[in-house]
Amino acid sequence: MQYYIVKGGNKLEGEVSSSGSKNASLPILAASILNKGKTYLKNVPKIHDTEIMYQIMELLGIKISKEDEYVVIDATNINNYEIPDNLMRQMRSSVILAGAIIGRCKKAKFSYPGGCDIGVRPIDLHLNAFEKMGIKIEEENGKISCSTEKVLGNTITLDFPSVGATENIILAATLSEGITYIKNAAMEPEIVDLQNFINKMGGNIVGAGTKEIKIIGTNSLNSVEYEIMPDRIEIGTLLCAATITKGNITIKNIRIEHLIPVIYKLEEMGCKIDLKENEIKLQAKDKLNACNIKTMPYPGFPTDMQPIMGAVLGVSKGTSLIVENIFENRYKYLAELKRMGAKTTVEGKTAIIKGIRRYTPAKVEATDLRGGAALILAALNAGGTTEITNIKYILRGYEKIDKKLELLGANINIREGE
Ligand code: UD1
């Protein structure tokens, strides 16, 4: 089992580049299944979740190789349409393969997905949408079988703007007959990246990034190369890491418009931010101000940044309130931060955080991906050595986060142990 040893106290200073977005790469990898040929993807992060995705795709008969900076997906032949239970459980995003496999094979078999323990995370919106598109769904012994002669366009109104359901509908509809409208669609930038990729392959989608998306079904797609967008959550994490260490950093390869809600909060906390077209500079101030956060679907404050910002608020002057509106179980990390001295209480959706001067080192355990990142930040702030175990969660979604932080002056090492 790997763990991190972090010696806190160093100010982060210097320059790093962002990695490609995890949450854009996964649906785009799924979309590459729709093309009976090769796809060349640049900027796919080397993380555990993309590795799981490759493993599942290989089991379907797809060939994955690496050529220079490209991941090459050869989906000329597919000889399987079933996602094995053990891989499905390892990653919730495996569910978006369903839409792509149905789109390509007109049938798919999978079980309920696993993933971070941050809430119940049902897939009813995905399955209801599939049914509206003429796909027959049968459940037996925990397996979900989907089949259809043709995927048919329809109007689907989502009860909640689910990111995964929006992506799954797009994936199922790309090669369908007719036109699909998604109303109350999720507006996240990763969905725009998925639309841009599919359209580059010859698909016909408009409206991603707004509440209504229109997908006109096409017959076939063609081979393209495509560069995945920067990871806005990784960038937000690095900005918060600089903030919590009173540092001064520059991050290259960013899209300003994706970072607005996070920038707004960091400025409210007293950070000085300079923006250039493809670059962000942050200078933290010595005493950070408390502030309030409410997570919302995009363009609101991202739920994935909530634990990370929560770690910073733990050492900001005054009392901060967080309201988590997306996932019902996303405060587990606070129990670990308490071991490091944090003063917090949780009442329903709300966390009340009374800022302390500085975290104290402790032995803590990552509870999920972003909660794990929150612990790294607290450890960077603490005066002494913190051990973070269960880092498999962190490795799922951050590409070489220890190396990037080291480059900025942090003292963080990955160790192997029992
Ligand atoms: C995606 C992101 C995740 C992010 C989340 C919200 C990926 C790989 N993951 O997850 O990092 O935190 O968006 O921005 O892109 N829901 C239902 N029924 C459904 C589907 C969702 O009730 O069928 C609920 C969920 O339980 C949750 C809310 O809708 O409370 C949002 O979930 P959703 O937007 O679907 O998140 P994911 O796509 O799983």
Short mmCIF file of C-alpha atoms and ligand atoms in Angstrom, two decimals:
data_model
loop_
_atom_site.label_atom_id
_atom_site.label_comp_id
_atom_site.label_asym_id
_atom_site.label_seq_id
_atom_site.Cartn_x
_atom_site.Cartn_y
_atom_site.Cartn_z
CA MET A 1 0.00 0.00 0.00
CA GLN A 2 1.37 3.39 -0.95
CA TYR A 3 1.23 6.41 1.34
CA TYR A 4 2.48 10.01 1.37
CA ILE A 5 4.88 11.55 3.84
CA VAL A 6 4.50 15.32 3.80
CA LYS A 7 6.75 17.70 5.72
CA GLY A 8 4.71 20.88 5.90
CA GLY A 9 5.77 24.49 6.18
CA ASN A 10 7.30 25.25 2.76
CA LYS A 11 5.76 28.08 0.76
CA LEU A 12 4.87 26.93 -2.74
CA GLU A 13 6.63 29.03 -5.35
CA GLY A 14 7.30 28.70 -9.06
CA GLU A 15 5.56 27.55 -12.21
CA VAL A 16 3.77 24.35 -13.27
CA SER A 17 1.60 23.24 -16.17
CA SER A 18 -1.82 21.69 -15.76
CA SER A 19 -2.60 18.14 -16.90
CA GLY A 20 -5.45 17.10 -19.16
CA SER A 21 -8.86 16.85 -17.57
CA LYS A 22 -9.84 13.54 -15.98
CA ASN A 23 -13.55 14.28 -16.30
CA ALA A 24 -13.23 15.20 -19.98
CA SER A 25 -10.91 12.30 -20.86
CA LEU A 26 -13.24 9.58 -19.58
CA PRO A 27 -16.30 10.43 -21.73
CA ILE A 28 -14.06 11.24 -24.71
CA LEU A 29 -12.36 7.84 -24.42
CA ALA A 30 -15.85 6.33 -24.32
CA ALA A 31 -16.85 8.34 -27.40
CA SER A 32 -13.86 7.00 -29.33
CA ILE A 33 -15.68 3.62 -29.32
CA LEU A 34 -18.26 5.13 -31.69
CA ASN A 35 -15.67 5.46 -34.47
CA LYS A 36 -14.87 2.24 -36.38
CA GLY A 37 -11.25 3.23 -36.71
CA LYS A 38 -8.38 4.97 -34.93
CA THR A 39 -8.58 7.99 -32.64
CA TYR A 40 -5.54 9.96 -31.47
CA LEU A 41 -5.95 11.69 -28.11
CA LYS A 42 -3.45 14.15 -26.69
CA ASN A 43 -3.26 15.36 -23.07
CA VAL A 44 -4.98 12.33 -21.53
CA PRO A 45 -3.79 12.26 -17.90
CA LYS A 46 -1.83 9.21 -16.74
CA ILE A 47 -4.00 8.31 -13.77
CA HIS A 48 -5.60 5.19 -12.38
CA ASP A 49 -9.07 6.05 -13.76
CA THR A 50 -7.85 6.31 -17.37
CA GLU A 51 -5.95 3.03 -16.89
CA ILE A 52 -9.19 1.34 -15.77
CA MET A 53 -10.92 2.79 -18.81
CA TYR A 54 -8.22 1.29 -21.11
CA GLN A 55 -8.58 -2.10 -19.39
CA ILE A 56 -12.34 -2.14 -19.97
CA MET A 57 -11.94 -1.00 -23.59
CA GLU A 58 -9.35 -3.72 -24.22
CA LEU A 59 -11.78 -6.34 -22.90
CA LEU A 60 -14.25 -5.10 -25.51
CA GLY A 61 -11.69 -5.87 -28.20
CA ILE A 62 -10.39 -2.32 -28.67
CA LYS A 63 -6.65 -1.83 -29.10
CA ILE A 64 -4.97 0.87 -27.00
CA SER A 65 -1.41 2.01 -27.63
CA LYS A 66 0.77 5.02 -26.85
CA GLU A 67 2.53 6.90 -29.68
CA ASP A 68 4.61 9.91 -28.59
CA GLU A 69 2.23 12.15 -26.71
CA TYR A 70 -0.86 10.42 -28.09
CA VAL A 71 -3.05 7.65 -26.76
CA VAL A 72 -4.18 5.74 -29.84
CA ILE A 73 -7.52 3.96 -29.68
CA ASP A 74 -8.25 1.48 -32.42
CA ALA A 75 -11.93 0.58 -32.24
CA THR A 76 -12.13 -0.99 -35.71
CA ASN A 77 -13.34 -4.23 -34.15
CA ILE A 78 -15.44 -4.73 -31.06
CA ASN A 79 -16.15 -8.29 -30.00
CA ASN A 80 -17.72 -7.87 -26.58
CA TYR A 81 -20.40 -5.60 -25.16
CA GLU A 82 -20.21 -6.55 -21.48
CA ILE A 83 -18.33 -4.59 -18.81
CA PRO A 84 -16.99 -6.93 -16.11
CA ASP A 85 -18.31 -6.37 -12.61
CA ASN A 86 -14.90 -5.96 -10.95
CA LEU A 87 -13.91 -3.07 -13.27
CA MET A 88 -17.36 -1.50 -13.14
CA ARG A 89 -17.06 -1.36 -9.34
CA GLN A 90 -13.65 0.32 -9.48
CA MET A 91 -14.84 3.42 -11.26
CA ARG A 92 -18.20 5.12 -11.39
CA SER A 93 -17.46 6.73 -14.74
CA SER A 94 -17.47 3.27 -16.30
CA VAL A 95 -21.24 3.84 -16.59
CA ILE A 96 -20.68 6.30 -19.47
CA LEU A 97 -19.30 3.43 -21.49
CA ALA A 98 -22.87 2.11 -21.56
CA GLY A 99 -24.12 4.88 -23.86
CA ALA A 100 -21.13 4.45 -26.17
CA ILE A 101 -21.39 0.64 -26.32
CA ILE A 102 -25.14 0.81 -27.01
CA GLY A 103 -24.48 3.46 -29.67
CA ARG A 104 -21.96 1.20 -31.38
CA CYS A 105 -23.31 -2.34 -30.72
CA LYS A 106 -27.03 -1.67 -30.01
CA LYS A 107 -26.60 -3.70 -26.85
CA ALA A 108 -24.65 -3.46 -23.61
CA LYS A 109 -24.43 -5.36 -20.33
CA PHE A 110 -23.04 -3.92 -17.12
CA SER A 111 -23.62 -3.80 -13.36
CA TYR A 112 -24.13 -0.84 -11.03
CA PRO A 113 -20.98 1.31 -10.99
CA GLY A 114 -18.70 1.89 -8.02
CA GLY A 115 -16.52 4.91 -7.34
CA CYS A 116 -15.93 7.43 -4.58
CA ASP A 117 -17.91 7.00 -1.40
CA ILE A 118 -19.41 10.49 -1.48
CA GLY A 119 -23.07 9.61 -1.79
CA VAL A 120 -25.59 7.10 -3.12
CA ARG A 121 -24.99 8.08 -6.75
CA PRO A 122 -27.86 6.29 -8.51
CA ILE A 123 -28.07 5.92 -12.31
CA ASP A 124 -31.85 6.23 -12.71
CA LEU A 125 -31.55 9.34 -14.90
CA HIS A 126 -29.26 7.45 -17.31
CA LEU A 127 -31.54 4.40 -17.53
CA ASN A 128 -34.77 6.43 -17.87
CA ALA A 129 -33.20 8.37 -20.74
CA PHE A 130 -32.09 5.15 -22.48
CA GLU A 131 -35.65 3.83 -22.25
CA LYS A 132 -36.97 7.02 -23.84
CA MET A 133 -34.55 6.39 -26.70
CA GLY A 134 -36.15 3.01 -27.44
CA ILE A 135 -33.60 0.96 -25.53
CA LYS A 136 -35.00 -2.04 -23.66
CA ILE A 137 -33.58 -2.44 -20.17
CA GLU A 138 -33.65 -5.65 -18.16
CA GLU A 139 -32.19 -6.19 -14.73
CA GLU A 140 -31.26 -9.63 -13.45
CA ASN A 141 -28.90 -10.69 -10.63
CA GLY A 142 -27.47 -7.18 -10.38
CA LYS A 143 -26.71 -7.03 -14.12
CA ILE A 144 -28.32 -4.47 -16.39
CA SER A 145 -28.86 -5.58 -20.00
CA CYS A 146 -29.67 -2.96 -22.63
CA SER A 147 -30.72 -3.82 -26.17
CA THR A 148 -32.42 -2.24 -29.15
CA GLU A 149 -32.74 -2.59 -32.91
CA LYS A 150 -32.17 1.15 -33.34
CA VAL A 151 -31.47 3.98 -30.91
CA LEU A 152 -34.17 6.57 -31.56
CA GLY A 153 -33.99 10.31 -31.00
CA ASN A 154 -36.38 11.79 -28.43
CA THR A 155 -36.78 14.76 -26.09
CA ILE A 156 -35.37 14.01 -22.67
CA THR A 157 -35.90 16.36 -19.76
CA LEU A 158 -33.56 15.63 -16.87
CA ASP A 159 -34.93 16.05 -13.32
CA PHE A 160 -31.46 17.22 -12.32
CA PRO A 161 -28.64 18.40 -14.62
CA SER A 162 -26.54 15.26 -14.12
CA VAL A 163 -23.15 15.42 -15.82
CA GLY A 164 -22.91 11.67 -16.39
CA ALA A 165 -26.50 11.32 -17.64
CA THR A 166 -26.03 14.23 -20.08
CA GLU A 167 -22.85 12.59 -21.42
CA ASN A 168 -24.45 9.16 -21.65
CA ILE A 169 -27.39 10.51 -23.66
CA ILE A 170 -25.01 12.31 -26.03
CA LEU A 171 -23.01 9.09 -26.48
CA ALA A 172 -26.10 6.97 -27.13
CA ALA A 173 -27.62 9.58 -29.48
CA THR A 174 -24.60 10.32 -31.68
CA LEU A 175 -25.19 7.33 -33.99
CA SER A 176 -28.98 7.23 -33.50
CA GLU A 177 -31.87 7.70 -35.88
CA GLY A 178 -33.54 11.11 -35.54
CA ILE A 179 -32.91 14.06 -33.26
CA THR A 180 -32.43 14.01 -29.51
CA TYR A 181 -33.00 17.08 -27.33
CA ILE A 182 -31.67 17.11 -23.77
CA LYS A 183 -33.48 19.68 -21.64
CA ASN A 184 -32.11 20.79 -18.27
CA ALA A 185 -28.76 19.39 -19.46
CA ALA A 186 -25.63 19.77 -17.34
CA MET A 187 -23.56 22.72 -18.61
CA GLU A 188 -20.09 21.63 -17.40
CA PRO A 189 -17.11 22.48 -19.67
CA GLU A 190 -16.26 18.77 -19.95
CA ILE A 191 -19.54 18.31 -21.86
CA VAL A 192 -18.49 21.04 -24.29
CA ASP A 193 -15.19 19.18 -24.77
CA LEU A 194 -17.12 15.96 -25.49
CA GLN A 195 -19.32 17.80 -28.03
CA ASN A 196 -16.25 19.34 -29.72
CA PHE A 197 -14.58 15.94 -29.98
CA ILE A 198 -17.64 14.17 -31.40
CA ASN A 199 -18.28 17.00 -33.88
CA LYS A 200 -14.65 16.82 -35.01
CA MET A 201 -15.27 13.11 -35.76
CA GLY A 202 -18.26 14.11 -37.90
CA GLY A 203 -21.06 14.11 -35.31
CA ASN A 204 -23.73 16.78 -35.22
CA ILE A 205 -24.28 18.25 -31.75
CA VAL A 206 -25.13 21.80 -30.74
CA GLY A 207 -25.84 23.50 -27.44
CA ALA A 208 -23.33 21.88 -25.03
CA GLY A 209 -22.56 24.44 -22.34
CA THR A 210 -26.22 25.54 -22.28
CA LYS A 211 -29.33 23.98 -20.73
CA GLU A 212 -30.50 22.50 -24.04
CA ILE A 213 -28.44 20.20 -26.22
CA LYS A 214 -29.52 18.97 -29.65
CA ILE A 215 -27.98 15.83 -31.12
CA ILE A 216 -28.74 14.98 -34.73
CA GLY A 217 -27.96 11.30 -35.26
CA THR A 218 -25.35 10.39 -37.87
CA ASN A 219 -24.44 7.07 -39.54
CA SER A 220 -20.72 6.94 -39.12
CA LEU A 221 -17.79 8.91 -37.82
CA ASN A 222 -14.19 9.35 -38.93
CA SER A 223 -10.74 9.22 -37.38
CA VAL A 224 -9.38 12.40 -35.79
CA GLU A 225 -6.79 13.63 -33.36
CA TYR A 226 -7.97 15.71 -30.44
CA GLU A 227 -6.43 17.49 -27.45
CA ILE A 228 -8.25 17.13 -24.11
CA MET A 229 -9.00 20.37 -22.20
CA PRO A 230 -6.99 21.31 -19.08
CA ASP A 231 -8.14 19.89 -15.74
CA ARG A 232 -9.92 22.75 -13.98
CA ILE A 233 -10.10 20.80 -10.69
CA GLU A 234 -6.37 20.04 -10.72
CA ILE A 235 -5.69 23.73 -11.39
CA GLY A 236 -8.03 24.71 -8.55
CA THR A 237 -6.25 22.25 -6.25
CA LEU A 238 -2.82 23.72 -7.05
CA LEU A 239 -4.12 27.27 -6.54
CA CYS A 240 -5.49 26.27 -3.13
CA ALA A 241 -2.19 24.51 -2.29
CA ALA A 242 -0.37 27.79 -2.96
CA THR A 243 -2.96 29.68 -0.92
CA ILE A 244 -2.71 27.42 2.14
CA THR A 245 1.12 27.71 2.16
CA LYS A 246 1.02 31.53 1.65
CA GLY A 247 2.78 30.92 -1.65
CA ASN A 248 3.10 32.53 -5.02
CA ILE A 249 2.69 30.34 -8.11
CA THR A 250 1.97 30.44 -11.83
CA ILE A 251 0.01 27.74 -13.64
CA LYS A 252 0.25 27.40 -17.41
CA ASN A 253 -2.25 25.78 -19.76
CA ILE A 254 -5.50 27.01 -18.27
CA ARG A 255 -8.90 28.21 -19.51
CA ILE A 256 -9.84 31.27 -17.47
CA GLU A 257 -13.59 30.90 -18.05
CA HIS A 258 -13.59 27.48 -16.36
CA LEU A 259 -12.05 28.86 -13.18
CA ILE A 260 -14.29 31.87 -12.46
CA PRO A 261 -16.15 30.59 -9.35
CA VAL A 262 -12.92 29.38 -7.76
CA ILE A 263 -11.01 32.58 -8.60
CA TYR A 264 -13.86 34.64 -7.15
CA LYS A 265 -13.64 32.80 -3.81
CA LEU A 266 -9.83 32.92 -3.66
CA GLU A 267 -9.98 36.69 -4.18
CA GLU A 268 -12.59 36.99 -1.44
CA MET A 269 -10.13 35.18 0.82
CA GLY A 270 -7.54 37.84 0.02
CA CYS A 271 -5.42 36.23 -2.73
CA LYS A 272 -4.09 38.40 -5.53
CA ILE A 273 -4.73 36.87 -8.93
CA ASP A 274 -3.32 37.89 -12.29
CA LEU A 275 -4.71 36.37 -15.46
CA LYS A 276 -3.19 36.09 -18.90
CA GLU A 277 -4.75 34.24 -21.79
CA ASN A 278 -3.29 30.85 -20.94
CA GLU A 279 -1.82 31.45 -17.50
CA ILE A 280 -2.86 32.24 -13.93
CA LYS A 281 -0.64 33.74 -11.20
CA LEU A 282 -1.68 33.60 -7.58
CA GLN A 283 -0.11 35.40 -4.66
CA ALA A 284 -1.57 34.42 -1.30
CA LYS A 285 -1.79 36.74 1.64
CA ASP A 286 -0.56 35.96 5.13
CA LYS A 287 -3.94 36.03 6.84
CA LEU A 288 -6.73 34.54 4.76
CA ASN A 289 -10.34 35.69 5.20
CA ALA A 290 -13.15 33.23 5.95
CA CYS A 291 -15.84 32.94 3.26
CA ASN A 292 -18.99 31.01 2.47
CA ILE A 293 -19.38 28.44 -0.28
CA LYS A 294 -22.40 26.78 -1.84
CA THR A 295 -21.76 24.02 -4.35
CA MET A 296 -23.95 24.17 -7.46
CA PRO A 297 -23.99 22.68 -10.95
CA TYR A 298 -21.77 24.63 -13.39
CA PRO A 299 -21.35 27.62 -13.61
CA GLY A 300 -21.72 27.51 -9.81
CA PHE A 301 -18.97 26.56 -7.38
CA PRO A 302 -17.87 22.97 -8.25
CA THR A 303 -18.58 20.25 -5.69
CA ASP A 304 -15.21 18.70 -6.58
CA MET A 305 -13.48 21.82 -5.19
CA GLN A 306 -15.50 21.79 -1.94
CA PRO A 307 -13.17 19.57 0.15
CA ILE A 308 -10.10 21.34 -1.22
CA MET A 309 -11.45 24.79 -0.41
CA GLY A 310 -12.69 23.35 2.92
CA ALA A 311 -9.07 22.56 3.87
CA VAL A 312 -8.08 26.19 3.15
CA LEU A 313 -11.05 27.60 5.09
CA GLY A 314 -9.91 25.50 8.06
CA VAL A 315 -6.99 27.91 8.48
CA SER A 316 -8.72 31.14 7.39
CA LYS A 317 -9.55 33.85 9.93
CA GLY A 318 -13.16 33.68 11.11
CA THR A 319 -16.06 31.29 10.56
CA SER A 320 -16.92 29.90 7.13
CA LEU A 321 -20.04 28.07 6.06
CA ILE A 322 -20.10 25.45 3.32
CA VAL A 323 -23.34 24.17 1.82
CA GLU A 324 -22.90 20.97 -0.23
CA ASN A 325 -25.84 20.73 -2.62
CA ILE A 326 -24.69 17.99 -5.03
CA PHE A 327 -23.55 14.97 -2.99
CA GLU A 328 -25.00 14.05 0.40
CA ASN A 329 -21.88 12.45 1.87
CA ARG A 330 -19.03 14.72 0.93
CA TYR A 331 -17.81 15.80 4.37
CA LYS A 332 -15.96 12.63 5.44
CA TYR A 333 -12.65 14.43 4.98
CA LEU A 334 -13.58 16.83 7.79
CA ALA A 335 -13.27 14.01 10.35
CA GLU A 336 -9.67 13.50 9.15
CA LEU A 337 -8.98 17.27 9.21
CA LYS A 338 -10.18 17.26 12.82
CA ARG A 339 -7.27 14.94 13.64
CA MET A 340 -5.08 17.78 12.40
CA GLY A 341 -6.79 20.29 14.68
CA ALA A 342 -9.63 21.58 12.45
CA LYS A 343 -12.65 23.01 14.26
CA THR A 344 -15.68 21.95 12.29
CA THR A 345 -19.22 20.72 12.75
CA VAL A 346 -21.62 19.37 10.17
CA GLU A 347 -25.38 19.87 10.26
CA GLY A 348 -27.10 18.23 7.30
CA LYS A 349 -25.83 19.84 4.10
CA THR A 350 -23.92 22.55 5.98
CA ALA A 351 -20.42 22.47 7.43
CA ILE A 352 -19.40 25.18 9.87
CA ILE A 353 -15.65 25.77 9.90
CA LYS A 354 -13.95 27.94 12.52
CA GLY A 355 -10.53 28.86 11.23
CA ILE A 356 -7.51 27.80 13.34
CA ARG A 357 -4.03 29.33 12.97
CA ARG A 358 -2.35 26.25 11.50
CA TYR A 359 -2.91 22.50 11.14
CA THR A 360 -0.98 20.10 13.36
CA PRO A 361 0.62 17.02 11.79
CA ALA A 362 -1.10 13.65 12.26
CA LYS A 363 -1.60 10.25 10.66
CA VAL A 364 -4.65 10.59 8.40
CA GLU A 365 -6.47 8.53 5.80
CA ALA A 366 -7.79 9.65 2.42
CA THR A 367 -11.54 8.97 2.30
CA ASP A 368 -12.12 9.75 -1.39
CA LEU A 369 -10.35 11.48 -4.29
CA ARG A 370 -10.93 15.18 -3.51
CA GLY A 371 -11.07 14.57 0.24
CA GLY A 372 -7.61 13.03 -0.13
CA ALA A 373 -6.36 16.13 -1.92
CA ALA A 374 -7.73 18.23 0.96
CA LEU A 375 -5.50 16.24 3.34
CA ILE A 376 -2.42 16.91 1.19
CA LEU A 377 -3.18 20.65 1.43
CA ALA A 378 -3.62 20.50 5.21
CA ALA A 379 -0.33 18.56 5.46
CA LEU A 380 1.49 21.21 3.40
CA ASN A 381 0.27 23.82 5.89
CA ALA A 382 1.04 21.81 9.05
CA GLY A 383 4.22 22.40 11.06
CA GLY A 384 5.73 18.89 10.97
CA THR A 385 5.35 15.53 9.25
CA THR A 386 1.96 14.15 8.23
CA GLU A 387 1.39 10.63 6.95
CA ILE A 388 -1.50 10.19 4.51
CA THR A 389 -2.63 6.61 3.89
CA ASN A 390 -5.15 5.11 1.46
CA ILE A 391 -3.78 7.32 -1.31
CA LYS A 392 -5.17 4.99 -3.99
CA TYR A 393 -8.08 7.44 -4.08
CA ILE A 394 -5.79 10.38 -4.84
CA LEU A 395 -3.92 8.43 -7.54
CA ARG A 396 -7.26 7.77 -9.26
CA GLY A 397 -7.55 11.36 -10.35
CA TYR A 398 -4.35 13.42 -10.01
CA GLU A 399 -1.45 12.98 -12.42
CA LYS A 400 1.85 13.04 -10.50
CA ILE A 401 0.48 15.48 -7.92
CA ASP A 402 3.47 14.79 -5.63
CA LYS A 403 5.94 15.67 -8.42
CA LYS A 404 4.08 18.86 -9.31
CA LEU A 405 4.01 19.98 -5.67
CA GLU A 406 7.70 19.09 -5.28
CA LEU A 407 8.51 21.23 -8.29
CA LEU A 408 6.85 24.11 -6.43
CA GLY A 409 8.98 23.49 -3.34
CA ALA A 410 6.82 21.11 -1.29
CA ASN A 411 8.38 18.28 0.68
CA ILE A 412 6.20 15.31 -0.25
CA ASN A 413 7.24 11.72 -0.86
CA ILE A 414 5.39 8.62 -1.86
CA ARG A 415 6.34 5.50 0.13
CA GLU A 416 5.52 1.81 -0.16
CA GLY A 417 4.40 -0.02 2.96
CA GLU A 418 2.05 -2.53 4.52
C1 UD1 B 1 -19.47 14.06 -12.43
C2 UD1 B 1 -17.99 14.15 -12.18
C3 UD1 B 1 -17.72 14.37 -10.70
C4 UD1 B 1 -18.50 15.58 -10.22
C5 UD1 B 1 -19.96 15.49 -10.60
C6 UD1 B 1 -20.75 16.75 -10.29
C7 UD1 B 1 -16.99 12.76 -13.89
C8 UD1 B 1 -16.26 11.51 -14.22
N1 UD1 B 1 -17.34 12.91 -12.61
O1 UD1 B 1 -19.96 12.93 -11.72
O2 UD1 B 1 -16.33 14.57 -10.52
O3 UD1 B 1 -18.39 15.66 -8.81
O4 UD1 B 1 -20.11 15.26 -12.01
O5 UD1 B 1 -20.18 17.85 -10.90
O6 UD1 B 1 -17.21 13.61 -14.74
N2 UD1 B 1 -27.92 11.63 -9.78
C9 UD1 B 1 -29.09 10.91 -9.64
N3 UD1 B 1 -29.42 10.00 -10.61
C10 UD1 B 1 -28.62 9.78 -11.71
C11 UD1 B 1 -27.44 10.52 -11.85
C12 UD1 B 1 -27.10 11.44 -10.86
O7 UD1 B 1 -29.82 11.09 -8.67
O8 UD1 B 1 -28.99 8.94 -12.54
C13 UD1 B 1 -27.53 12.60 -8.72
C14 UD1 B 1 -26.24 12.16 -8.01
O9 UD1 B 1 -26.52 11.25 -6.98
C15 UD1 B 1 -25.73 13.49 -7.51
C16 UD1 B 1 -26.15 14.47 -8.58
O10 UD1 B 1 -27.17 13.83 -9.33
O11 UD1 B 1 -26.37 13.83 -6.30
C17 UD1 B 1 -25.02 14.87 -9.52
O12 UD1 B 1 -24.45 13.74 -10.11
P1 UD1 B 1 -23.82 13.77 -11.57
O13 UD1 B 1 -23.85 15.17 -12.10
O14 UD1 B 1 -24.46 12.70 -12.35
O15 UD1 B 1 -22.32 13.39 -11.27
P2 UD1 B 1 -21.42 12.35 -12.03
O16 UD1 B 1 -21.66 12.42 -13.48
O17 UD1 B 1 -21.49 11.04 -11.34
#
